[in-house]
Amino acid sequence: MFPIILDVKILKIVLAGNGKATLRRLELLDEAGAQHVKVFADRPIPELATQAGARLRNMLPKEQDFTGIHLAMLADFDEKQTAELAAFARNKGVLVNAEDKAPWCDYHVPAIIRRGDLLLTVSTGGGSPRLARRLRIWLSTLFGEEWGDRLKTISTARKKWKAEGNDFKQLAEKTDALLAEKGWLDELEQERKTS
């Protein structure tokens, strides 16, 4: 696997499924700012129908529904249905993620910790979603909500330093100095030692 963070605001995405796993994926896409999501569900749970709103198509996708799509996410299906939908998507050159069905996954959705623009992820390549979840929980105790504001502080300073003409090496040095001054990484080290 190759780790990559995608800007889903610009991607066309098909999400197909009827249950809680599909709902969770839609919530993740919405949190990430996805703008072009088509949700296909022939028997959606009420919460999924509500979250999807006008994006919901009350049917399962056909092969032509994957035309022009970048990513497909499939959840809450048995092996046979997953294989059929994944084949439709792949025939159209679409990357597929199928919940807990590794043979049909071209990419994996990692466990996510979001603190403003700070995004921490944990992936096991599908080998142990439970381990990824446990590590996410542990990391979320280390990186509290305050890290969103801390990143804003660093980002604002970096933009200023960049406008002043500092090169990449100088930007790195100034960032390290700011982190040392604030003591934020020292706090993490102390927390790690006591946990």
PDB file of C-alpha atoms in Angstrom:
ATOM      1  CA  MET A   1       0.000   0.000   0.000  1.00  0.00           C
ATOM      2  CA  PHE A   2       1.076   3.566  -0.692  1.00  0.00           C
ATOM      3  CA  PRO A   3      -0.122   6.159   1.841  1.00  0.00           C
ATOM      4  CA  ILE A   4      -1.826   9.191   0.327  1.00  0.00           C
ATOM      5  CA  ILE A   5      -4.236  11.864   1.567  1.00  0.00           C
ATOM      6  CA  LEU A   6      -6.833  12.817  -1.056  1.00  0.00           C
ATOM      7  CA  ASP A   7      -8.739  16.083  -1.357  1.00  0.00           C
ATOM      8  CA  VAL A   8     -12.205  14.582  -1.701  1.00  0.00           C
ATOM      9  CA  LYS A   9     -13.713  17.992  -2.434  1.00  0.00           C
ATOM     10  CA  ILE A  10     -12.732  17.555  -6.086  1.00  0.00           C
ATOM     11  CA  LEU A  11     -13.452  13.834  -6.491  1.00  0.00           C
ATOM     12  CA  LYS A  12     -16.607  12.176  -7.798  1.00  0.00           C
ATOM     13  CA  ILE A  13     -17.545   9.368  -5.429  1.00  0.00           C
ATOM     14  CA  VAL A  14     -20.113   6.562  -5.440  1.00  0.00           C
ATOM     15  CA  LEU A  15     -21.078   5.225  -2.024  1.00  0.00           C
ATOM     16  CA  ALA A  16     -23.259   2.108  -2.070  1.00  0.00           C
ATOM     17  CA  GLY A  17     -24.827   0.250   0.832  1.00  0.00           C
ATOM     18  CA  ASN A  18     -27.818   0.241   3.145  1.00  0.00           C
ATOM     19  CA  GLY A  19     -26.650   0.107   6.759  1.00  0.00           C
ATOM     20  CA  LYS A  20     -24.554   1.537   9.548  1.00  0.00           C
ATOM     21  CA  ALA A  21     -21.184   0.974   7.849  1.00  0.00           C
ATOM     22  CA  THR A  22     -22.424   2.927   4.829  1.00  0.00           C
ATOM     23  CA  LEU A  23     -23.695   5.696   7.104  1.00  0.00           C
ATOM     24  CA  ARG A  24     -20.308   5.904   8.844  1.00  0.00           C
ATOM     25  CA  ARG A  25     -18.515   6.219   5.499  1.00  0.00           C
ATOM     26  CA  LEU A  26     -20.900   8.978   4.428  1.00  0.00           C
ATOM     27  CA  GLU A  27     -20.255  10.810   7.696  1.00  0.00           C
ATOM     28  CA  LEU A  28     -16.488  10.527   7.095  1.00  0.00           C
ATOM     29  CA  LEU A  29     -16.880  11.854   3.552  1.00  0.00           C
ATOM     30  CA  ASP A  30     -19.019  14.742   4.787  1.00  0.00           C
ATOM     31  CA  GLU A  31     -16.496  15.566   7.548  1.00  0.00           C
ATOM     32  CA  ALA A  32     -13.756  15.638   4.896  1.00  0.00           C
ATOM     33  CA  GLY A  33     -15.749  18.072   2.745  1.00  0.00           C
ATOM     34  CA  ALA A  34     -16.674  15.751  -0.130  1.00  0.00           C
ATOM     35  CA  GLN A  35     -18.806  17.705  -2.614  1.00  0.00           C
ATOM     36  CA  HIS A  36     -19.698  15.125  -5.276  1.00  0.00           C
ATOM     37  CA  VAL A  37     -21.065  12.003  -3.567  1.00  0.00           C
ATOM     38  CA  LYS A  38     -23.818   9.835  -5.031  1.00  0.00           C
ATOM     39  CA  VAL A  39     -25.333   7.478  -2.459  1.00  0.00           C
ATOM     40  CA  PHE A  40     -26.949   4.298  -3.790  1.00  0.00           C
ATOM     41  CA  ALA A  41     -29.138   2.298  -1.400  1.00  0.00           C
ATOM     42  CA  ASP A  42     -32.141   0.167  -2.267  1.00  0.00           C
ATOM     43  CA  ARG A  43     -33.128  -0.344   1.409  1.00  0.00           C
ATOM     44  CA  PRO A  44     -31.375   2.399   3.410  1.00  0.00           C
ATOM     45  CA  ILE A  45     -31.670   2.602   7.167  1.00  0.00           C
ATOM     46  CA  PRO A  46     -33.495   5.815   8.151  1.00  0.00           C
ATOM     47  CA  GLU A  47     -30.331   7.512   9.428  1.00  0.00           C
ATOM     48  CA  LEU A  48     -28.584   6.904   6.100  1.00  0.00           C
ATOM     49  CA  ALA A  49     -31.533   8.284   4.143  1.00  0.00           C
ATOM     50  CA  THR A  50     -31.535  11.398   6.331  1.00  0.00           C
ATOM     51  CA  GLN A  51     -27.763  11.968   6.082  1.00  0.00           C
ATOM     52  CA  ALA A  52     -27.755  11.393   2.319  1.00  0.00           C
ATOM     53  CA  GLY A  53     -30.719  13.660   1.621  1.00  0.00           C
ATOM     54  CA  ALA A  54     -30.947  14.629  -2.058  1.00  0.00           C
ATOM     55  CA  ARG A  55     -27.789  12.614  -2.818  1.00  0.00           C
ATOM     56  CA  LEU A  56     -29.671   9.339  -2.278  1.00  0.00           C
ATOM     57  CA  ARG A  57     -30.624   7.152  -5.243  1.00  0.00           C
ATOM     58  CA  ASN A  58     -33.089   4.498  -4.038  1.00  0.00           C
ATOM     59  CA  MET A  59     -31.439   1.706  -6.010  1.00  0.00           C
ATOM     60  CA  LEU A  60     -28.133  -0.094  -6.312  1.00  0.00           C
ATOM     61  CA  PRO A  61     -25.714   1.239  -8.924  1.00  0.00           C
ATOM     62  CA  LYS A  62     -25.500  -0.203 -12.409  1.00  0.00           C
ATOM     63  CA  GLU A  63     -22.245  -0.305 -14.341  1.00  0.00           C
ATOM     64  CA  GLN A  64     -23.035   2.956 -16.172  1.00  0.00           C
ATOM     65  CA  ASP A  65     -23.409   4.738 -12.794  1.00  0.00           C
ATOM     66  CA  PHE A  66     -19.642   4.418 -12.340  1.00  0.00           C
ATOM     67  CA  THR A  67     -18.831   6.362 -15.525  1.00  0.00           C
ATOM     68  CA  GLY A  68     -16.740   9.432 -14.685  1.00  0.00           C
ATOM     69  CA  ILE A  69     -16.387   8.386 -11.032  1.00  0.00           C
ATOM     70  CA  HIS A  70     -13.015   8.449  -9.225  1.00  0.00           C
ATOM     71  CA  LEU A  71     -13.706   6.389  -6.088  1.00  0.00           C
ATOM     72  CA  ALA A  72     -16.267   3.779  -5.078  1.00  0.00           C
ATOM     73  CA  MET A  73     -17.037   2.768  -1.508  1.00  0.00           C
ATOM     74  CA  LEU A  74     -19.103  -0.367  -0.891  1.00  0.00           C
ATOM     75  CA  ALA A  75     -20.427  -1.462   2.503  1.00  0.00           C
ATOM     76  CA  ASP A  76     -23.046  -3.714   4.070  1.00  0.00           C
ATOM     77  CA  PHE A  77     -23.071  -6.204   1.156  1.00  0.00           C
ATOM     78  CA  ASP A  78     -22.459  -9.944   1.029  1.00  0.00           C
ATOM     79  CA  GLU A  79     -19.559 -11.356  -0.982  1.00  0.00           C
ATOM     80  CA  LYS A  80     -21.580 -11.917  -4.171  1.00  0.00           C
ATOM     81  CA  GLN A  81     -23.094  -8.428  -4.266  1.00  0.00           C
ATOM     82  CA  THR A  82     -19.730  -6.860  -3.426  1.00  0.00           C
ATOM     83  CA  ALA A  83     -18.022  -8.761  -6.250  1.00  0.00           C
ATOM     84  CA  GLU A  84     -20.651  -7.644  -8.765  1.00  0.00           C
ATOM     85  CA  LEU A  85     -20.542  -3.962  -7.785  1.00  0.00           C
ATOM     86  CA  ALA A  86     -16.751  -3.919  -7.533  1.00  0.00           C
ATOM     87  CA  ALA A  87     -16.508  -5.428 -11.028  1.00  0.00           C
ATOM     88  CA  PHE A  88     -18.835  -2.721 -12.388  1.00  0.00           C
ATOM     89  CA  ALA A  89     -16.624  -0.036 -10.855  1.00  0.00           C
ATOM     90  CA  ARG A  90     -13.327  -1.570 -11.932  1.00  0.00           C
ATOM     91  CA  ASN A  91     -14.628  -2.003 -15.490  1.00  0.00           C
ATOM     92  CA  LYS A  92     -14.967   1.791 -15.536  1.00  0.00           C
ATOM     93  CA  GLY A  93     -11.480   2.357 -14.093  1.00  0.00           C
ATOM     94  CA  VAL A  94     -12.762   3.318 -10.643  1.00  0.00           C
ATOM     95  CA  LEU A  95     -10.782   2.587  -7.469  1.00  0.00           C
ATOM     96  CA  VAL A  96     -12.826   0.464  -5.052  1.00  0.00           C
ATOM     97  CA  ASN A  97     -12.993   0.088  -1.290  1.00  0.00           C
ATOM     98  CA  ALA A  98     -15.249  -2.704  -0.021  1.00  0.00           C
ATOM     99  CA  GLU A  99     -15.849  -2.874   3.710  1.00  0.00           C
ATOM    100  CA  ASP A 100     -14.007  -5.858   5.218  1.00  0.00           C
ATOM    101  CA  LYS A 101     -13.544  -7.548   1.835  1.00  0.00           C
ATOM    102  CA  ALA A 102      -9.831  -7.237   1.072  1.00  0.00           C
ATOM    103  CA  PRO A 103      -9.887  -8.867  -2.407  1.00  0.00           C
ATOM    104  CA  TRP A 104     -12.118  -6.026  -3.593  1.00  0.00           C
ATOM    105  CA  CYS A 105     -10.110  -3.199  -2.035  1.00  0.00           C
ATOM    106  CA  ASP A 106      -7.877  -1.048  -4.217  1.00  0.00           C
ATOM    107  CA  TYR A 107      -7.440   1.277  -1.242  1.00  0.00           C
ATOM    108  CA  HIS A 108      -8.187   1.180   2.483  1.00  0.00           C
ATOM    109  CA  VAL A 109      -9.838   3.775   4.691  1.00  0.00           C
ATOM    110  CA  PRO A 110      -7.606   4.241   7.743  1.00  0.00           C
ATOM    111  CA  ALA A 111      -8.663   4.893  11.306  1.00  0.00           C
ATOM    112  CA  ILE A 112      -8.862   8.691  11.543  1.00  0.00           C
ATOM    113  CA  ILE A 113      -8.201  11.340  14.177  1.00  0.00           C
ATOM    114  CA  ARG A 114      -9.187  14.819  12.983  1.00  0.00           C
ATOM    115  CA  ARG A 115      -8.157  17.896  14.946  1.00  0.00           C
ATOM    116  CA  GLY A 116      -9.047  20.830  12.723  1.00  0.00           C
ATOM    117  CA  ASP A 117      -6.718  20.523   9.737  1.00  0.00           C
ATOM    118  CA  LEU A 118      -4.468  18.074  11.599  1.00  0.00           C
ATOM    119  CA  LEU A 119      -5.236  14.600  10.315  1.00  0.00           C
ATOM    120  CA  LEU A 120      -3.669  11.540  11.941  1.00  0.00           C
ATOM    121  CA  THR A 121      -4.361   8.141  10.432  1.00  0.00           C
ATOM    122  CA  VAL A 122      -3.630   4.525  11.288  1.00  0.00           C
ATOM    123  CA  SER A 123      -3.754   1.719   8.747  1.00  0.00           C
ATOM    124  CA  THR A 124      -3.045  -1.981   8.949  1.00  0.00           C
ATOM    125  CA  GLY A 125      -3.630  -2.526   5.227  1.00  0.00           C
ATOM    126  CA  GLY A 126      -6.852  -4.298   6.136  1.00  0.00           C
ATOM    127  CA  GLY A 127      -4.974  -6.842   8.269  1.00  0.00           C
ATOM    128  CA  SER A 128      -6.496  -5.824  11.601  1.00  0.00           C
ATOM    129  CA  PRO A 129      -9.125  -3.083  11.672  1.00  0.00           C
ATOM    130  CA  ARG A 130      -9.432  -3.648  15.438  1.00  0.00           C
ATOM    131  CA  LEU A 131      -5.740  -2.836  15.989  1.00  0.00           C
ATOM    132  CA  ALA A 132      -6.102   0.308  13.870  1.00  0.00           C
ATOM    133  CA  ARG A 133      -9.125   1.332  15.957  1.00  0.00           C
ATOM    134  CA  ARG A 134      -7.300   0.712  19.260  1.00  0.00           C
ATOM    135  CA  LEU A 135      -4.307   2.754  18.095  1.00  0.00           C
ATOM    136  CA  ARG A 136      -6.649   5.538  16.958  1.00  0.00           C
ATOM    137  CA  ILE A 137      -8.237   5.643  20.411  1.00  0.00           C
ATOM    138  CA  TRP A 138      -4.820   5.786  22.075  1.00  0.00           C
ATOM    139  CA  LEU A 139      -3.568   8.527  19.754  1.00  0.00           C
ATOM    140  CA  SER A 140      -6.748  10.542  20.267  1.00  0.00           C
ATOM    141  CA  THR A 141      -5.931  10.715  23.992  1.00  0.00           C
ATOM    142  CA  LEU A 142      -2.495  12.126  23.155  1.00  0.00           C
ATOM    143  CA  PHE A 143      -3.710  14.574  20.506  1.00  0.00           C
ATOM    144  CA  GLY A 144      -6.630  16.454  22.058  1.00  0.00           C
ATOM    145  CA  GLU A 145      -8.826  19.057  20.380  1.00  0.00           C
ATOM    146  CA  GLU A 146      -6.263  21.768  21.219  1.00  0.00           C
ATOM    147  CA  TRP A 147      -4.053  20.422  18.422  1.00  0.00           C
ATOM    148  CA  GLY A 148      -6.356  22.000  15.832  1.00  0.00           C
ATOM    149  CA  ASP A 149      -5.538  25.450  17.242  1.00  0.00           C
ATOM    150  CA  ARG A 150      -1.873  24.554  17.626  1.00  0.00           C
ATOM    151  CA  LEU A 151      -1.682  23.689  13.943  1.00  0.00           C
ATOM    152  CA  LYS A 152      -3.324  27.029  13.101  1.00  0.00           C
ATOM    153  CA  THR A 153      -0.620  28.806  15.126  1.00  0.00           C
ATOM    154  CA  ILE A 154       2.147  26.939  13.308  1.00  0.00           C
ATOM    155  CA  SER A 155       0.519  27.395   9.897  1.00  0.00           C
ATOM    156  CA  THR A 156       0.049  31.152  10.408  1.00  0.00           C
ATOM    157  CA  ALA A 157       3.674  31.553  11.489  1.00  0.00           C
ATOM    158  CA  ARG A 158       4.905  29.445   8.560  1.00  0.00           C
ATOM    159  CA  LYS A 159       2.986  31.573   6.037  1.00  0.00           C
ATOM    160  CA  LYS A 160       4.564  34.698   7.543  1.00  0.00           C
ATOM    161  CA  TRP A 161       8.053  33.195   7.447  1.00  0.00           C
ATOM    162  CA  LYS A 162       7.541  32.058   3.869  1.00  0.00           C
ATOM    163  CA  ALA A 163       6.400  35.553   2.833  1.00  0.00           C
ATOM    164  CA  GLU A 164       9.607  36.893   4.403  1.00  0.00           C
ATOM    165  CA  GLY A 165      11.582  34.753   1.943  1.00  0.00           C
ATOM    166  CA  ASN A 166      12.737  31.920   4.185  1.00  0.00           C
ATOM    167  CA  ASP A 167      13.735  28.760   2.308  1.00  0.00           C
ATOM    168  CA  PHE A 168      12.599  25.219   3.145  1.00  0.00           C
ATOM    169  CA  LYS A 169      15.467  24.591   5.590  1.00  0.00           C
ATOM    170  CA  GLN A 170      14.830  27.867   7.403  1.00  0.00           C
ATOM    171  CA  LEU A 171      11.104  27.120   7.594  1.00  0.00           C
ATOM    172  CA  ALA A 172      11.882  23.757   9.205  1.00  0.00           C
ATOM    173  CA  GLU A 173      14.280  25.361  11.703  1.00  0.00           C
ATOM    174  CA  LYS A 174      11.780  28.082  12.632  1.00  0.00           C
ATOM    175  CA  THR A 175       9.027  25.493  13.046  1.00  0.00           C
ATOM    176  CA  ASP A 176      11.262  23.417  15.334  1.00  0.00           C
ATOM    177  CA  ALA A 177      12.076  26.542  17.361  1.00  0.00           C
ATOM    178  CA  LEU A 178       8.380  27.419  17.730  1.00  0.00           C
ATOM    179  CA  LEU A 179       7.556  23.868  18.826  1.00  0.00           C
ATOM    180  CA  ALA A 180      10.379  23.980  21.396  1.00  0.00           C
ATOM    181  CA  GLU A 181       9.229  27.385  22.662  1.00  0.00           C
ATOM    182  CA  LYS A 182       5.629  26.201  23.086  1.00  0.00           C
ATOM    183  CA  GLY A 183       6.668  22.836  24.563  1.00  0.00           C
ATOM    184  CA  TRP A 184       3.889  20.979  22.762  1.00  0.00           C
ATOM    185  CA  LEU A 185       5.985  17.976  21.735  1.00  0.00           C
ATOM    186  CA  ASP A 186       7.509  17.823  25.221  1.00  0.00           C
ATOM    187  CA  GLU A 187       3.951  17.495  26.579  1.00  0.00           C
ATOM    188  CA  LEU A 188       3.365  14.554  24.235  1.00  0.00           C
ATOM    189  CA  GLU A 189       6.573  12.881  25.360  1.00  0.00           C
ATOM    190  CA  GLN A 190       5.590  13.257  29.014  1.00  0.00           C
ATOM    191  CA  GLU A 191       2.116  11.862  28.297  1.00  0.00           C
ATOM    192  CA  ARG A 192       3.621   8.906  26.431  1.00  0.00           C
ATOM    193  CA  LYS A 193       5.920   8.114  29.354  1.00  0.00           C
ATOM    194  CA  THR A 194       3.070   8.124  31.853  1.00  0.00           C
ATOM    195  CA  SER A 195       0.643   6.071  29.758  1.00  0.00           C
TER     196      SER A 195
END
